[in-house]
Short mmCIF file of C-alpha atoms and ligand atoms in Angstrom, two decimals:
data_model
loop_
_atom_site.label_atom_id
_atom_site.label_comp_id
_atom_site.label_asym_id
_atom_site.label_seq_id
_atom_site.Cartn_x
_atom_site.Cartn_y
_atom_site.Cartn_z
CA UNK J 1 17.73 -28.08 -18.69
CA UNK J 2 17.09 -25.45 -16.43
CA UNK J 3 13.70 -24.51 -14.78
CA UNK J 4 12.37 -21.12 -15.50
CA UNK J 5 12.73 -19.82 -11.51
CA UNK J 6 16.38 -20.91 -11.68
CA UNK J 7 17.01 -19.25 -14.91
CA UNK J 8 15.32 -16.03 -13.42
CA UNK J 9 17.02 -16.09 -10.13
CA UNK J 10 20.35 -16.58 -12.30
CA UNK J 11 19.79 -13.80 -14.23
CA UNK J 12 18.53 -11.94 -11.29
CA UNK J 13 22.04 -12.79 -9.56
CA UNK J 14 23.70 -11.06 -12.28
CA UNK J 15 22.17 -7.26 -11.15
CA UNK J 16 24.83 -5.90 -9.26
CA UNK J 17 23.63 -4.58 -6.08
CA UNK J 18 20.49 -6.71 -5.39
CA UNK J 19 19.97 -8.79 -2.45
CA UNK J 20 17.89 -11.72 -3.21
CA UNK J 21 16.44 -14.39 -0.52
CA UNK J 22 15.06 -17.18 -1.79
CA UNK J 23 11.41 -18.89 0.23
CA UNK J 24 11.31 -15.70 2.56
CA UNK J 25 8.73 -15.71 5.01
CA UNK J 26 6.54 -12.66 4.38
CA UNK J 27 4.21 -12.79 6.98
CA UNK J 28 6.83 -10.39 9.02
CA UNK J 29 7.05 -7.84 5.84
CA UNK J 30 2.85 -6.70 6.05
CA UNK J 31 1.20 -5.24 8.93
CA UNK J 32 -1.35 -8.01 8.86
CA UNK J 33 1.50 -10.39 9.63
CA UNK J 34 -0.38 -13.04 7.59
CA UNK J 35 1.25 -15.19 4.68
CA UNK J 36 3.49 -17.22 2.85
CA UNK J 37 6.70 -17.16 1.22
CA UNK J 38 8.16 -15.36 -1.30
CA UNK J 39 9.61 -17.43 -4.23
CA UNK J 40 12.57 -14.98 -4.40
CA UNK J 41 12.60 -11.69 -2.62
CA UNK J 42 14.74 -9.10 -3.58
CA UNK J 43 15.65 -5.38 -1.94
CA UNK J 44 16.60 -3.02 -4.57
CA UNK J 45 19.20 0.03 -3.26
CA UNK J 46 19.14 1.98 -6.87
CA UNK J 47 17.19 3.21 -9.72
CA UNK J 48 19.33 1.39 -11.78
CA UNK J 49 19.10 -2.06 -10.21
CA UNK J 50 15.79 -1.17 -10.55
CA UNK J 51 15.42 -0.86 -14.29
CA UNK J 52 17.15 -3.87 -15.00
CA UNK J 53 15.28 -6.26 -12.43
CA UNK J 54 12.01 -4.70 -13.98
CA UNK J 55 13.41 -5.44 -17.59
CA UNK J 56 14.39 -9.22 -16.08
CA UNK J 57 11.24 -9.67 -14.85
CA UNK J 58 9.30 -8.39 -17.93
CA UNK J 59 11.15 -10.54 -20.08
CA UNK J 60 10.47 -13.59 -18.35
CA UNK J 61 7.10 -13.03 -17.59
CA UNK J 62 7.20 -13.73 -13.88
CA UNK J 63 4.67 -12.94 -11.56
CA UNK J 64 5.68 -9.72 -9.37
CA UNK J 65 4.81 -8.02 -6.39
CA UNK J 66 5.82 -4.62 -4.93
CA UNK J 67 5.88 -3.59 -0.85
CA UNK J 68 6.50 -1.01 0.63
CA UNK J 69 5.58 -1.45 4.45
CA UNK J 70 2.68 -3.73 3.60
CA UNK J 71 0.63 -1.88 5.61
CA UNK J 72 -2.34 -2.64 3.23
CA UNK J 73 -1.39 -5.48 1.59
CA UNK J 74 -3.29 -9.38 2.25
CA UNK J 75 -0.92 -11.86 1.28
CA UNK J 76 -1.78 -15.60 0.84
CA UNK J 77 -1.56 -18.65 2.78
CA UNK J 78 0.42 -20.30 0.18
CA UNK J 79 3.00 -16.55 -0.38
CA UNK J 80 3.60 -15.01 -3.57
CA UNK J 81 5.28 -16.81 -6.76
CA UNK J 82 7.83 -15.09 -8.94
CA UNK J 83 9.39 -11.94 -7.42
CA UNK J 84 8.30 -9.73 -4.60
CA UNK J 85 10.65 -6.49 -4.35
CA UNK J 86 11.28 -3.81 -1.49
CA UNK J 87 12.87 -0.44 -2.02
CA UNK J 88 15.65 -0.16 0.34
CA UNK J 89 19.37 2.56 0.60
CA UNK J 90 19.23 4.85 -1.94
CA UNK J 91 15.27 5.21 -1.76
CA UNK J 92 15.30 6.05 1.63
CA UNK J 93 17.13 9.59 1.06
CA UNK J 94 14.88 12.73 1.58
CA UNK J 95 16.24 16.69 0.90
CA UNK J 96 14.69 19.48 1.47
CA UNK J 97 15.28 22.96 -0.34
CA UNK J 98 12.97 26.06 0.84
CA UNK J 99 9.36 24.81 0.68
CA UNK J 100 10.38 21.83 -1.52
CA UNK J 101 10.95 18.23 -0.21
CA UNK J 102 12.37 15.30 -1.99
CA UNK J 103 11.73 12.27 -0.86
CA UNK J 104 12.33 8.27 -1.83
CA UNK J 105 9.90 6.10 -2.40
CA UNK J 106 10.80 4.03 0.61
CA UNK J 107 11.38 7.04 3.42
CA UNK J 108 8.28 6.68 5.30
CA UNK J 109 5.18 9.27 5.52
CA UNK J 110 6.24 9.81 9.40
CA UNK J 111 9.72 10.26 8.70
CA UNK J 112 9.06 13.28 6.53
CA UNK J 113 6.47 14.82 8.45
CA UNK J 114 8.41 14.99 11.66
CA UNK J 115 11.84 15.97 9.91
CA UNK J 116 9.79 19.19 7.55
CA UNK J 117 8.18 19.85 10.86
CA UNK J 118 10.89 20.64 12.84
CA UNK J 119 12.26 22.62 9.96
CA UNK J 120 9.24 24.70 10.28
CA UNK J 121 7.06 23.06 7.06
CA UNK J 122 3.46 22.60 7.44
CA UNK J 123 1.47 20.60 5.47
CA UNK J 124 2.40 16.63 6.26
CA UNK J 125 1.17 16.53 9.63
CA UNK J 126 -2.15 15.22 9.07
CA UNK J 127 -0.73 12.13 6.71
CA UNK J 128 2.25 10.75 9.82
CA UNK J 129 -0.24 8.88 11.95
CA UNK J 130 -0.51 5.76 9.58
CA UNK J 131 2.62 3.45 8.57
CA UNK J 132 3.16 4.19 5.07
CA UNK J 133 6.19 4.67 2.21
CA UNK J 134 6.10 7.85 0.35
CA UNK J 135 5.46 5.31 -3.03
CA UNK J 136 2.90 3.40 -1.30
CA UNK J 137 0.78 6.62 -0.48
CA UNK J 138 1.00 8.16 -3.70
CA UNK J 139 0.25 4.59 -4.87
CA UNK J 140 -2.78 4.59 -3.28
CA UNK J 141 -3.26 8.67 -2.94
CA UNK J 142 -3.76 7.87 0.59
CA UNK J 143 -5.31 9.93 3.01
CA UNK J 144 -6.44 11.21 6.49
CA UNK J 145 -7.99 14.28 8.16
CA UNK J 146 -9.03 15.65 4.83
CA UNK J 147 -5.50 15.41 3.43
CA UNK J 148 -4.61 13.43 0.41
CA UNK J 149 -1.23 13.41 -1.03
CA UNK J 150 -2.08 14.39 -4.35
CA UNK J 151 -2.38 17.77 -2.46
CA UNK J 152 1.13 18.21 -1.30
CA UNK J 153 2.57 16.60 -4.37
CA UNK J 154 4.26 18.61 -7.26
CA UNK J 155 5.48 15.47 -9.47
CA UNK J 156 6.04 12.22 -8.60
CA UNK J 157 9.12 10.24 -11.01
CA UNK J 158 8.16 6.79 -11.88
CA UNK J 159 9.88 3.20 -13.02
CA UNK J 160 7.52 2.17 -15.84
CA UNK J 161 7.65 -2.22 -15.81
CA UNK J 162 9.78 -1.28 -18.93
CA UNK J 163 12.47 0.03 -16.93
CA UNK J 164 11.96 3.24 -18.26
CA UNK J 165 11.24 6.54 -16.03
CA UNK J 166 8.66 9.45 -16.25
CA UNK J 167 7.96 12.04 -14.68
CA UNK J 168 3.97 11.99 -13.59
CA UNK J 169 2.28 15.40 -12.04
CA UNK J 170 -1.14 14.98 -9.71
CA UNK J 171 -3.58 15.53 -13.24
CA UNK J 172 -1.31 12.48 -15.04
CA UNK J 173 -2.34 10.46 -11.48
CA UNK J 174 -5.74 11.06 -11.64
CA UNK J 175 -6.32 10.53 -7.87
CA UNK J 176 -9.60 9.55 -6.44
CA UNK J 177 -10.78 8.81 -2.96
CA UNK J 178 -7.17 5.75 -2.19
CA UNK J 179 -7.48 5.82 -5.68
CA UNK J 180 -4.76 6.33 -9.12
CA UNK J 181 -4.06 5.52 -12.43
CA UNK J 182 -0.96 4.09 -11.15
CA UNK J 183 -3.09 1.09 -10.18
CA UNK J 184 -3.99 0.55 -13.68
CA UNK J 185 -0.96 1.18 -15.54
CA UNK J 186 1.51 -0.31 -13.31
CA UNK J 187 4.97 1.60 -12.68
CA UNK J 188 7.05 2.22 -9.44
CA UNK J 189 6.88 5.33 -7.47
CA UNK J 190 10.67 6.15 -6.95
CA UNK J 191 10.51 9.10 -5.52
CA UNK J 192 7.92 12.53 -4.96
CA UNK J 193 8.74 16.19 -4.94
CA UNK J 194 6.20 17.49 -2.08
CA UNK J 195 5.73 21.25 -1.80
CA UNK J 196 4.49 22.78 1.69
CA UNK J 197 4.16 25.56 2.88
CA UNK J 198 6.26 27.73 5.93
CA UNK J 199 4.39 27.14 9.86
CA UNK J 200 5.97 27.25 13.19
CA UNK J 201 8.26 23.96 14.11
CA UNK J 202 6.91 23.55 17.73
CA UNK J 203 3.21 23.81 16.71
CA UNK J 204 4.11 21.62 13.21
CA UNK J 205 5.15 19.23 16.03
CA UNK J 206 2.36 19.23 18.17
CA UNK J 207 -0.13 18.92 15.72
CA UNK J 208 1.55 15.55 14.88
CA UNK J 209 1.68 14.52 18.40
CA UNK J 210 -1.96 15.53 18.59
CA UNK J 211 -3.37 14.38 15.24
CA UNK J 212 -1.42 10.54 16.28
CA UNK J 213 -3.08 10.30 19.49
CA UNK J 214 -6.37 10.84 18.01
CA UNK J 215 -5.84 8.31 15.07
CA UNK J 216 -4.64 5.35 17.56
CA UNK J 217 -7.83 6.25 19.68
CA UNK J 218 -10.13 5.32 16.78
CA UNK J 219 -8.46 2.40 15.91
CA UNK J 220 -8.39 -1.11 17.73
CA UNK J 221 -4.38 -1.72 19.03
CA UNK J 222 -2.91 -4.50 19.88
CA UNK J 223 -3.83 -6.97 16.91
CA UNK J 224 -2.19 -6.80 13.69
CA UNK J 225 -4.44 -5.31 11.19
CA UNK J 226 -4.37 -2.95 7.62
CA UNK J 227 -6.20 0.38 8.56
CA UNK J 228 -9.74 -0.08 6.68
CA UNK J 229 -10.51 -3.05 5.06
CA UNK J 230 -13.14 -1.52 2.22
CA UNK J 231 -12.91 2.08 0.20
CA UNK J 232 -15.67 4.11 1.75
CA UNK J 233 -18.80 3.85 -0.36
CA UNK J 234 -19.64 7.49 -1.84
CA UNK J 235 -21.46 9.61 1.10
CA UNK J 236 -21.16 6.86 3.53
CA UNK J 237 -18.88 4.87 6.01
CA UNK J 238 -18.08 1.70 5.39
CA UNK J 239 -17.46 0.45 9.29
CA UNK J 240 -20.57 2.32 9.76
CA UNK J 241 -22.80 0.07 7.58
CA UNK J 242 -20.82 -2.94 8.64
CA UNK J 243 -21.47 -2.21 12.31
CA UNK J 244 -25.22 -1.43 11.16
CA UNK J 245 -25.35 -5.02 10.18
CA UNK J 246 -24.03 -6.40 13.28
CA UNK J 247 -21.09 -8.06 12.19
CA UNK J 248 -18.65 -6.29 15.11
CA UNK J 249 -16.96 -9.06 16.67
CA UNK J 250 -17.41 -11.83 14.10
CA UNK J 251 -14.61 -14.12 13.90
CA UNK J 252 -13.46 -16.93 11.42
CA UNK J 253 -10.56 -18.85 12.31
CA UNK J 254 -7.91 -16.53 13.86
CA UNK J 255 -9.60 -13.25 12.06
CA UNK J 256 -11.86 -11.09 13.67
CA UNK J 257 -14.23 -7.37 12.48
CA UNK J 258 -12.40 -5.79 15.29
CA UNK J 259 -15.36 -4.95 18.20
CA UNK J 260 -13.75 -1.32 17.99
CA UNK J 261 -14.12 -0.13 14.56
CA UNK J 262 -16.54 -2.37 11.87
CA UNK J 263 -14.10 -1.20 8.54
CA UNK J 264 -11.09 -3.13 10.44
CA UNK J 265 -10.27 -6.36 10.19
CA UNK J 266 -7.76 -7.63 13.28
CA UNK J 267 -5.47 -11.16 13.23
CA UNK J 268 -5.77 -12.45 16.64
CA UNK J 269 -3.02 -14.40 16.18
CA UNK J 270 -2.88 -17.22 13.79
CA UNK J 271 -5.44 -15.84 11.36
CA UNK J 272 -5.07 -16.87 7.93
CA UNK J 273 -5.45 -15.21 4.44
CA UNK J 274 -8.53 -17.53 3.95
CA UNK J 275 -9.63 -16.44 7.51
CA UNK J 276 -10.01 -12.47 6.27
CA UNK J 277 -11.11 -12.94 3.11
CA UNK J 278 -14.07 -14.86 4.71
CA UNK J 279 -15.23 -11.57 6.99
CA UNK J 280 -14.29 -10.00 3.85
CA UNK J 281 -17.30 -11.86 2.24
CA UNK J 282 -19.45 -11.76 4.93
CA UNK J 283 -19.81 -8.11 5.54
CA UNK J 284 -19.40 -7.21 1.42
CA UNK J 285 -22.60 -9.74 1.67
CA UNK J 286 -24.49 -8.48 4.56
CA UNK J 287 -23.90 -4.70 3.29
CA UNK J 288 -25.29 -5.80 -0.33
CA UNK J 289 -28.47 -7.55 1.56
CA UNK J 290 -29.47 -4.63 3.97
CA UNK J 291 -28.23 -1.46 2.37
CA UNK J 292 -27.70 -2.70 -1.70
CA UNK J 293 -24.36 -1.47 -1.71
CA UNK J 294 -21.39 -3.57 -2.97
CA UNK J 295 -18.53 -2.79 -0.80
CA UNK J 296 -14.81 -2.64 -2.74
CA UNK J 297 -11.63 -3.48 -0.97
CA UNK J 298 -9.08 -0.78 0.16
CA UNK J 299 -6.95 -3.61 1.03
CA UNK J 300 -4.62 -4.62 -2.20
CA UNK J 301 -5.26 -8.19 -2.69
CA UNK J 302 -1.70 -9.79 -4.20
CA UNK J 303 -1.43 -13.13 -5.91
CA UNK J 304 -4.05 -15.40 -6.74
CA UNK J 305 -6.43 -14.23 -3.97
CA UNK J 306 -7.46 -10.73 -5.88
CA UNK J 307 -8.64 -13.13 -8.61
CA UNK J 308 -10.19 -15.20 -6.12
CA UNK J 309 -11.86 -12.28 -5.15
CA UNK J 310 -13.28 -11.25 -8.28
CA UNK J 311 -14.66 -14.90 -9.00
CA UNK J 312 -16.33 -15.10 -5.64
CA UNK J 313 -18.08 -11.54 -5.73
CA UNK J 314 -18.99 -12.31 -9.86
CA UNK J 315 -17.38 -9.74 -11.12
CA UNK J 316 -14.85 -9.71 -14.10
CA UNK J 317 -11.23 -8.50 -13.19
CA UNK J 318 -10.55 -5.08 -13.65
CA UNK J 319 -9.66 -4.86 -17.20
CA UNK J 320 -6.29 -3.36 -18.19
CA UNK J 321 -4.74 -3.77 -15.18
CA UNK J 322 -1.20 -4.15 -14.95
CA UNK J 323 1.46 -6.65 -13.87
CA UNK J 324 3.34 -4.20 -11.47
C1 FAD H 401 -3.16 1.07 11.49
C2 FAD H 401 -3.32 1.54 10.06
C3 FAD H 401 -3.95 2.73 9.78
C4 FAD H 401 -4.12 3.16 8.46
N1 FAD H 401 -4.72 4.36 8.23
C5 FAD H 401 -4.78 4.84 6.97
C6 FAD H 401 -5.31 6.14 6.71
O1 FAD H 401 -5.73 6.87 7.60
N2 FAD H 401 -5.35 6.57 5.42
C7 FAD H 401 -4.88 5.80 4.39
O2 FAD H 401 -4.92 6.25 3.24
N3 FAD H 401 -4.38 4.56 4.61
C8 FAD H 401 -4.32 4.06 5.86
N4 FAD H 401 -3.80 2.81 6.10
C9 FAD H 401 -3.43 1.95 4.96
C10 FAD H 401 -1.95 2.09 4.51
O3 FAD H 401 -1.16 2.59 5.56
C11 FAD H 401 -1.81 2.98 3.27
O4 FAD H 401 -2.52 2.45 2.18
C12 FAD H 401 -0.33 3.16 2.85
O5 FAD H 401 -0.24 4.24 1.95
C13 FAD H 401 0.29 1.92 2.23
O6 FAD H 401 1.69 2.16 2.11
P1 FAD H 401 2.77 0.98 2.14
O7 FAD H 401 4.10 1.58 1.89
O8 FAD H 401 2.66 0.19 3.39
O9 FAD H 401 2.32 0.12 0.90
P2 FAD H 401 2.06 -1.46 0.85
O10 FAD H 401 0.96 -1.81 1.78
O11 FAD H 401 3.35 -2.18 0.99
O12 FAD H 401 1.53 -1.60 -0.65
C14 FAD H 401 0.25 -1.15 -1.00
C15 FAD H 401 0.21 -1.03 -2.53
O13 FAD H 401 1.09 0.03 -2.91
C16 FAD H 401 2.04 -0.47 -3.85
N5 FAD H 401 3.31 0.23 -3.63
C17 FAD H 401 4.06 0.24 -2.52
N6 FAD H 401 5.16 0.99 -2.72
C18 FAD H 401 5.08 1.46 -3.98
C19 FAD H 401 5.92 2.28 -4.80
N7 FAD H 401 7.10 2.75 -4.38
N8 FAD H 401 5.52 2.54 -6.09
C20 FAD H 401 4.36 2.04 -6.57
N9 FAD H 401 3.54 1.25 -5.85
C21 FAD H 401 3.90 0.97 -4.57
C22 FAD H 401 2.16 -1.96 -3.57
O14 FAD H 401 2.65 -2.66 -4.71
C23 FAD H 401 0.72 -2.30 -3.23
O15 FAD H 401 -0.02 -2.50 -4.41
C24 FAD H 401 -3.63 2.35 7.41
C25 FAD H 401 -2.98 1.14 7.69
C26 FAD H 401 -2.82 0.74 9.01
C27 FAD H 401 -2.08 -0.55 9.29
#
């Protein structure tokens, strides 16, 4: 008889179009360059593969995992079972039409400021200093400089883990500070319609240019990392309170709270998942002690170590939250 994984990556092998690796190493598809393999890794080039590798995966119950750049992503030691997927081809297209852009989920955020720049569209300049996929950032309404991108966005078309697609404005988001209901519900960004407004190319440019140089200065380079580690508590700074606490500089194993910035966690080179989640601990604990505030993770925690997570800190899992 044949075991569940094989039956899945049979079926799987059956999508036309998909590309599918088997053990991949994943450590060199996040930012953090920190964990295991994949089960099966597959890069999807259409909506359509799309639908039917969600509809596989659905109806066999298998564990799944989306990146984009895993730029905030902490993967385990031991990788990810079931599927992990990547957006690749046809969700890298962007178009532009007046003060409209359309862009896939996998173009990334720097891509599409630079190109609406030089065509003389303001408005994305602020969000092209940090690696990021158009789906990941609506995702995660991420933000910089007082710029979300639930501002820029008109609608944003999503892959429900029925295979099934809607069509979600900001309000159906709900975005919060990295925040949206997509993290509840589950469902795959596809693509966004952004609207911006007209501004002169040179000075579009510039801006970038200017806003970049300013972002790398305020972050530690050189060492791996994910941006911030924790979501800013409300009316305060997370790096602030961790630096407060005199945790800068603490290491475990190959990990370290990055001497440059407290809310940034750095792999020195052989850190493991284990290693971050550690500092991870530490300062949430040290924070809770000195200023009784429980800090919450930015980072998304995938596999078993979000509900590692939740069991460590003694708190129940999120409830509702979905499988994509
Ligand atoms: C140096 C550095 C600086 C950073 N600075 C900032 C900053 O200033 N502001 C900020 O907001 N963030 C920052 N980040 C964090 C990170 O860049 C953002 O969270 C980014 O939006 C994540 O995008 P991603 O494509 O890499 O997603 P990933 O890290 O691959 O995934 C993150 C989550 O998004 C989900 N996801 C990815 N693609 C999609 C999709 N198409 N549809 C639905 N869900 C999807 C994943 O399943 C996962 O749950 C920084 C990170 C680094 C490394």
């Amino acid at each position: 008889m044949m075991r569940p994984a094989e039956d899945l990556l049979e079926r799987l092998g059956r999508i036309p179009e998909l590309d599918i690796g088997t053990d991949v190493d994943l450590s060199r598809l996040n930012t953090f360059r920190i964990g295991g393999p994949a089960d099966i890794l597959v890069e999807v080039p259409t909506e359509a593969a799309l639908s039917t590798l969600l509809f596989e995966i659905d109806r066999s119950r298998a564990p799944f995992q989306l990146l984009g750049l895993g730029s905030n992503v902490l993967v385990p030691d031991d990788g990810l079972r079931g599927v992990v997927a990547r957006l690749v081809a046809g969700f890298k297209e962007v178009r532009t039409e007046d003060r409209r852009v359309w862009a896939g989920g996998a173009v990334t955020l720097a891509q599409i400021a630079r190109r609406t720049a030089a065509q003389g569209l303001s408005g994305l300049e602020p969000l092209s200093g940090f690696p990021s996929t158009v789906g990941g950032a609506v995702f995660m309404n991420a933000g910089c400089y007082g710029t979300e991108i639930k501002d820029l966005l008109v609608e944003a078309r999503v892959v429900g883990a029925d295979g099934e697609v809607t069509v979600w404005t900001p309000e159906d988001l709900e975005p919060r500070y990295r925040s949206t209901r997509l993290q509840q519900v589950g469902g795959i960004v596809v693509s966004a319609l952004f609207e911006l407004v007209p501004g002169d190319a040179k000075g579009c440019l510039e801006r970038i240019d200017e806003l970049n140089r300013k972002r790398w200065e305020s972050l530690p380079s050189g060492h791996p990392n994910v941006g911030s580690i924790f979501r800013n508590p409300p009316g305060d700074y997370a790096g602030r309170m961790i630096d407060e606490c005199g945790l800068k500089g603490l290491r475990k194993g190959g990990a370290e709270i990055s001497s440059k910035h407290g809310n940034v966690i750095v792999n020195l080179g052989d850190a493991k998942a284990a290693d971050v989640l550690g500092l991870m601990l530490a300062a949430r604990a040290a924070v809770k002690k000195r200023f009784d505030v429980r800090l919450e993770p930015e980072v998304v925690l995938t596999g078993e170590l979000e509900a590692q997570w939740e069991k460590t800190v003694e708190r129940a899992p999120q409830a509702g939250k979905a499988r994509l």
